[in-house]
mmCIF file of C-alpha atoms and ligand atoms in Angstrom:
data_model
loop_
_atom_site.group_PDB
_atom_site.id
_atom_site.type_symbol
_atom_site.label_atom_id
_atom_site.label_comp_id
_atom_site.label_asym_id
_atom_site.label_seq_id
_atom_site.Cartn_x
_atom_site.Cartn_y
_atom_site.Cartn_z
ATOM 1 C CA MET A 1 18.348 -27.246 93.533
ATOM 2 C CA SER A 2 17.105 -28.752 96.719
ATOM 3 C CA LEU A 3 18.774 -30.811 99.385
ATOM 4 C CA GLY A 4 15.428 -31.288 101.148
ATOM 5 C CA LEU A 5 15.126 -34.957 100.253
ATOM 6 C CA TYR A 6 18.727 -35.619 101.301
ATOM 7 C CA ASN A 7 18.122 -34.036 104.705
ATOM 8 C CA LYS A 8 14.770 -35.729 105.162
ATOM 9 C CA LYS A 9 16.265 -39.198 104.731
ATOM 10 C CA ARG A 10 18.950 -38.705 107.356
ATOM 11 C CA ASN A 11 19.205 -38.202 111.105
ATOM 12 C CA PHE A 12 22.282 -36.047 111.682
ATOM 13 C CA ASN A 13 22.317 -36.868 115.393
ATOM 14 C CA GLU A 14 23.235 -40.395 114.381
ATOM 15 C CA THR A 15 25.086 -40.341 111.072
ATOM 16 C CA GLU A 16 28.385 -38.563 110.506
ATOM 17 C CA GLU A 17 27.409 -37.667 106.956
ATOM 18 C CA PRO A 18 27.469 -33.907 106.293
ATOM 19 C CA GLU A 19 24.255 -31.970 106.707
ATOM 20 C CA GLY A 20 22.776 -30.721 103.453
ATOM 21 C CA LYS A 21 23.773 -27.139 102.844
ATOM 22 C CA LYS A 22 24.343 -25.578 99.471
ATOM 23 C CA LYS A 23 27.904 -24.532 98.719
ATOM 24 C CA GLN A 24 28.330 -20.786 98.598
ATOM 25 C CA GLY A 25 30.685 -18.721 96.498
ATOM 26 C CA LYS A 26 32.034 -18.872 93.000
ATOM 27 C CA VAL A 27 33.127 -22.133 91.475
ATOM 28 C CA LYS A 28 36.574 -22.324 89.913
ATOM 29 C CA THR A 29 36.957 -26.063 89.433
ATOM 30 C CA LEU A 30 34.199 -28.623 89.470
ATOM 31 C CA SER A 31 34.747 -31.849 91.377
ATOM 32 C CA PHE A 32 33.646 -35.426 91.079
ATOM 33 C CA VAL A 33 33.840 -38.353 93.436
ATOM 34 C CA ILE A 34 33.034 -42.036 93.235
ATOM 35 C CA GLN A 35 32.323 -43.606 96.572
ATOM 36 C CA ARG A 36 32.198 -47.347 97.104
ATOM 37 C CA HIS A 37 29.316 -48.054 99.424
ATOM 38 C CA LYS A 38 28.710 -51.289 101.299
ATOM 39 C CA ALA A 39 25.040 -50.969 102.227
ATOM 40 C CA SER A 40 22.520 -53.800 101.939
ATOM 41 C CA ARG A 41 24.320 -54.296 98.624
ATOM 42 C CA LEU A 42 27.764 -53.226 97.562
ATOM 43 C CA HIS A 43 27.561 -50.480 94.928
ATOM 44 C CA TYR A 44 29.296 -47.381 93.675
ATOM 45 C CA ASP A 45 28.000 -43.813 93.892
ATOM 46 C CA LEU A 46 29.025 -41.376 91.174
ATOM 47 C CA ARG A 47 28.683 -37.727 92.206
ATOM 48 C CA LEU A 48 29.208 -34.761 89.888
ATOM 49 C CA GLU A 49 29.338 -31.180 91.136
ATOM 50 C CA MET A 50 26.842 -28.789 89.574
ATOM 51 C CA GLU A 51 25.378 -25.584 90.988
ATOM 52 C CA GLY A 52 26.861 -26.039 94.446
ATOM 53 C CA VAL A 53 25.535 -29.556 95.026
ATOM 54 C CA LEU A 54 26.450 -33.063 93.879
ATOM 55 C CA LYS A 55 24.253 -34.725 91.273
ATOM 56 C CA CYS A 56 24.256 -38.427 92.126
ATOM 57 C CA TRP A 57 23.902 -41.805 90.472
ATOM 58 C CA ALA A 58 24.126 -45.205 92.134
ATOM 59 C CA VAL A 59 26.055 -47.547 89.847
ATOM 60 C CA PRO A 60 25.518 -51.178 90.966
ATOM 61 C CA LYS A 61 28.372 -52.656 88.889
ATOM 62 C CA GLY A 62 30.699 -49.691 89.203
ATOM 63 C CA PRO A 63 32.241 -47.655 86.396
ATOM 64 C CA SER A 64 34.153 -49.109 83.459
ATOM 65 C CA LEU A 65 36.883 -47.838 81.167
ATOM 66 C CA ASN A 66 35.728 -50.203 78.416
ATOM 67 C CA PRO A 67 33.476 -48.320 75.940
ATOM 68 C CA LYS A 68 31.513 -51.515 75.251
ATOM 69 C CA ASP A 69 30.158 -51.541 78.797
ATOM 70 C CA LYS A 70 26.938 -49.740 79.520
ATOM 71 C CA ARG A 71 26.650 -49.550 83.264
ATOM 72 C CA LEU A 72 23.243 -48.939 84.767
ATOM 73 C CA ALA A 73 23.246 -45.745 86.855
ATOM 74 C CA MET A 74 20.212 -44.911 88.968
ATOM 75 C CA MET A 75 19.865 -41.200 89.610
ATOM 76 C CA VAL A 76 19.240 -40.435 93.276
ATOM 77 C CA GLU A 77 18.749 -37.305 95.349
ATOM 78 C CA ASP A 78 21.211 -34.393 95.287
ATOM 79 C CA HIS A 79 23.895 -34.574 97.949
ATOM 80 C CA PRO A 80 25.691 -31.617 99.567
ATOM 81 C CA TYR A 81 29.040 -30.578 98.133
ATOM 82 C CA ASP A 82 30.837 -31.629 101.324
ATOM 83 C CA TYR A 83 29.747 -35.216 100.753
ATOM 84 C CA LYS A 84 32.623 -35.572 98.300
ATOM 85 C CA ASP A 85 34.998 -35.942 101.260
ATOM 86 C CA PHE A 86 32.826 -38.300 103.299
ATOM 87 C CA GLU A 87 34.207 -41.663 104.270
ATOM 88 C CA GLY A 88 33.045 -43.665 107.227
ATOM 89 C CA VAL A 89 30.392 -45.779 108.818
ATOM 90 C CA ILE A 90 26.688 -45.025 108.566
ATOM 91 C CA PRO A 91 25.226 -46.611 111.706
ATOM 92 C CA GLU A 92 22.736 -49.458 111.644
ATOM 93 C CA GLY A 93 19.131 -48.314 111.332
ATOM 94 C CA ASN A 94 20.050 -45.208 109.319
ATOM 95 C CA TYR A 95 19.518 -44.556 105.627
ATOM 96 C CA GLY A 96 22.276 -46.264 103.612
ATOM 97 C CA ALA A 97 23.629 -47.980 106.738
ATOM 98 C CA GLY A 98 27.034 -49.506 106.093
ATOM 99 C CA ILE A 99 30.464 -48.284 105.056
ATOM 100 C CA VAL A 100 31.397 -45.553 102.576
ATOM 101 C CA GLU A 101 34.895 -45.203 101.123
ATOM 102 C CA ILE A 102 36.221 -42.944 98.388
ATOM 103 C CA TRP A 103 37.124 -45.017 95.330
ATOM 104 C CA ASP A 104 38.205 -42.159 93.071
ATOM 105 C CA LYS A 105 38.005 -38.392 92.954
ATOM 106 C CA GLY A 106 39.252 -35.478 90.939
ATOM 107 C CA THR A 107 38.066 -32.750 88.659
ATOM 108 C CA LEU A 108 35.090 -32.620 86.342
ATOM 109 C CA THR A 109 34.819 -30.614 83.127
ATOM 110 C CA ALA A 110 32.642 -30.502 80.058
ATOM 111 C CA LEU A 111 34.036 -31.757 76.758
ATOM 112 C CA ASP A 112 37.375 -30.257 75.806
ATOM 113 C CA ASP A 113 36.056 -28.040 73.054
ATOM 114 C CA ILE A 114 33.819 -26.164 75.484
ATOM 115 C CA ASP A 115 35.126 -22.952 77.045
ATOM 116 C CA PRO A 116 35.889 -23.824 80.718
ATOM 117 C CA SER A 117 33.895 -20.803 81.906
ATOM 118 C CA LYS A 118 30.844 -22.322 80.200
ATOM 119 C CA ALA A 119 31.498 -25.874 81.401
ATOM 120 C CA GLU A 120 28.923 -25.879 84.173
ATOM 121 C CA LYS A 121 26.248 -24.506 81.860
ATOM 122 C CA ALA A 122 27.041 -27.207 79.299
ATOM 123 C CA LEU A 123 26.866 -29.913 81.965
ATOM 124 C CA LEU A 124 23.506 -28.657 83.216
ATOM 125 C CA ALA A 125 22.142 -28.563 79.666
ATOM 126 C CA GLY A 126 23.310 -32.158 79.162
ATOM 127 C CA LEU A 127 21.675 -33.203 82.409
ATOM 128 C CA GLU A 128 18.431 -31.572 81.353
ATOM 129 C CA ALA A 129 18.588 -33.216 77.927
ATOM 130 C CA GLY A 130 19.245 -36.670 79.401
ATOM 131 C CA ASN A 131 22.518 -36.862 77.511
ATOM 132 C CA LEU A 132 25.340 -35.663 79.710
ATOM 133 C CA LYS A 133 28.851 -35.696 78.286
ATOM 134 C CA PHE A 134 31.707 -34.955 80.665
ATOM 135 C CA VAL A 135 35.416 -35.369 81.270
ATOM 136 C CA LEU A 136 36.885 -36.768 84.472
ATOM 137 C CA ASN A 137 40.391 -36.287 85.682
ATOM 138 C CA GLY A 138 40.764 -38.658 88.612
ATOM 139 C CA LYS A 139 43.358 -41.229 89.604
ATOM 140 C CA LYS A 140 41.462 -44.174 88.113
ATOM 141 C CA LEU A 141 38.903 -42.590 85.838
ATOM 142 C CA LYS A 142 40.121 -40.280 83.111
ATOM 143 C CA GLY A 143 38.791 -38.932 79.879
ATOM 144 C CA GLU A 144 35.375 -38.640 78.340
ATOM 145 C CA PHE A 145 32.242 -40.298 79.656
ATOM 146 C CA ALA A 146 28.540 -40.030 78.958
ATOM 147 C CA LEU A 147 25.469 -40.520 81.070
ATOM 148 C CA VAL A 148 22.499 -41.300 78.865
ATOM 149 C CA LYS A 149 19.001 -41.315 80.258
ATOM 150 C CA LEU A 150 16.859 -44.333 79.393
ATOM 151 C CA LYS A 151 13.481 -43.487 77.992
ATOM 152 C CA LYS A 152 11.405 -45.778 80.132
ATOM 153 C CA ALA A 153 8.613 -45.367 82.623
ATOM 154 C CA ASP A 154 11.189 -45.338 85.383
ATOM 155 C CA ASP A 155 12.862 -42.016 84.730
ATOM 156 C CA ASN A 156 15.750 -42.557 87.159
ATOM 157 C CA SER A 157 17.618 -45.006 84.955
ATOM 158 C CA TRP A 158 20.664 -43.843 83.053
ATOM 159 C CA LEU A 159 23.597 -45.629 81.414
ATOM 160 C CA LEU A 160 27.188 -44.709 82.218
ATOM 161 C CA ILE A 161 29.405 -45.181 79.166
ATOM 162 C CA LYS A 162 33.093 -44.524 78.569
ATOM 163 C CA HIS A 163 33.875 -42.745 75.342
ATOM 164 C CA ARG A 164 36.634 -44.051 73.126
ATOM 165 C CA ASP A 165 39.769 -42.034 73.818
ATOM 166 C CA GLU A 166 43.363 -42.550 74.947
ATOM 167 C CA TYR A 167 42.160 -43.652 78.413
ATOM 168 C CA ALA A 168 39.682 -46.263 77.183
ATOM 169 C CA THR A 169 40.490 -49.970 77.257
ATOM 170 C CA ASP A 170 39.244 -52.952 75.277
ATOM 171 C CA GLU A 171 40.063 -55.296 78.155
ATOM 172 C CA PRO A 172 37.284 -56.361 80.526
ATOM 173 C CA TYR A 173 37.078 -53.794 83.319
ATOM 174 C CA ASP A 174 35.990 -54.664 86.841
ATOM 175 C CA SER A 175 36.158 -51.787 89.320
ATOM 176 C CA GLU A 176 36.450 -54.288 92.186
ATOM 177 C CA GLU A 177 39.861 -55.277 90.827
ATOM 178 C CA HIS A 178 40.928 -51.662 91.120
ATOM 179 C CA THR A 179 40.098 -51.487 94.809
ATOM 180 C CA PRO A 180 42.916 -52.059 97.300
ATOM 181 C CA LYS A 181 42.530 -55.114 99.557
ATOM 182 C CA SER A 182 43.266 -52.824 102.490
ATOM 183 C CA SER A 183 40.222 -50.623 101.848
ATOM 184 C CA PRO A 184 37.912 -50.205 104.887
ATOM 185 C CA ILE A 185 35.112 -52.141 103.194
ATOM 186 C CA ASN A 186 37.385 -54.995 102.095
ATOM 187 C CA LYS A 187 38.851 -55.216 105.584
ATOM 188 C CA ALA A 188 35.375 -55.365 107.091
ATOM 189 C CA LEU A 189 34.287 -58.027 104.612
ATOM 190 C CA ALA A 190 37.424 -60.098 105.257
ATOM 191 C CA GLY A 191 36.876 -59.780 109.012
ATOM 192 C CA LYS A 192 33.314 -61.002 108.669
ATOM 193 C CA LYS A 193 34.433 -64.039 106.713
ATOM 194 C CA ALA A 194 37.094 -64.872 109.262
ATOM 195 C CA ALA A 195 34.620 -64.482 112.111
ATOM 196 C CA SER A 196 31.936 -66.752 110.711
ATOM 197 C CA PRO A 197 32.451 -70.414 111.630
ATOM 198 C CA VAL A 198 33.408 -72.785 108.861
ATOM 199 C CA LYS A 199 30.495 -75.053 108.104
ATOM 200 C CA LYS A 200 31.246 -78.665 107.363
ATOM 201 C CA LYS A 201 29.690 -80.027 104.232
ATOM 202 C CA PRO A 202 27.130 -82.699 104.978
ATOM 203 C CA SER A 203 28.529 -86.040 103.917
HETATM 204 MN MN1 MN B 1 25.048 -45.383 98.039
#
């Protein structure tokens, strides 16, 4: 798998994001991360480790633990493994300029009935088939999820769906409500609001 596109989009003299190198060595545990990214629009980035890189989807509305929600997830270029720890500011004028913060992270496995040593193979087969079933063990996201590829002309569109299990909820789920007010992005947004002058309504 190639990190060429990732590297091409970024100037590593300017951004503090990690340079795209493939992770070496044997994998024991697979990781996932969800980063909250304030770029031109606020969105969430779901990243799942496979074959030494992170497979990535931008999720505009963020993930949900309610199985009724089908959250659009746009597949984007592979990111390097080290990106899972990235938090910080991407300077103005660079790709994805804005703020990145980690919203949730943890381990990634295939469905429980799959031998852990075959988990990565099962995940890759699911990815290839456009029907990826996986289990997350994070702080906020737990249990089974699926990413289902939409059969449309635009082949980057997937849906992120929570499977019904002990971690699912029937209540409305808004990932923004599960973000601390003190998060770097929320602080920046609050600062911006405070800084902009209050406009009087025309009478
Ligand atoms: Mn992003």
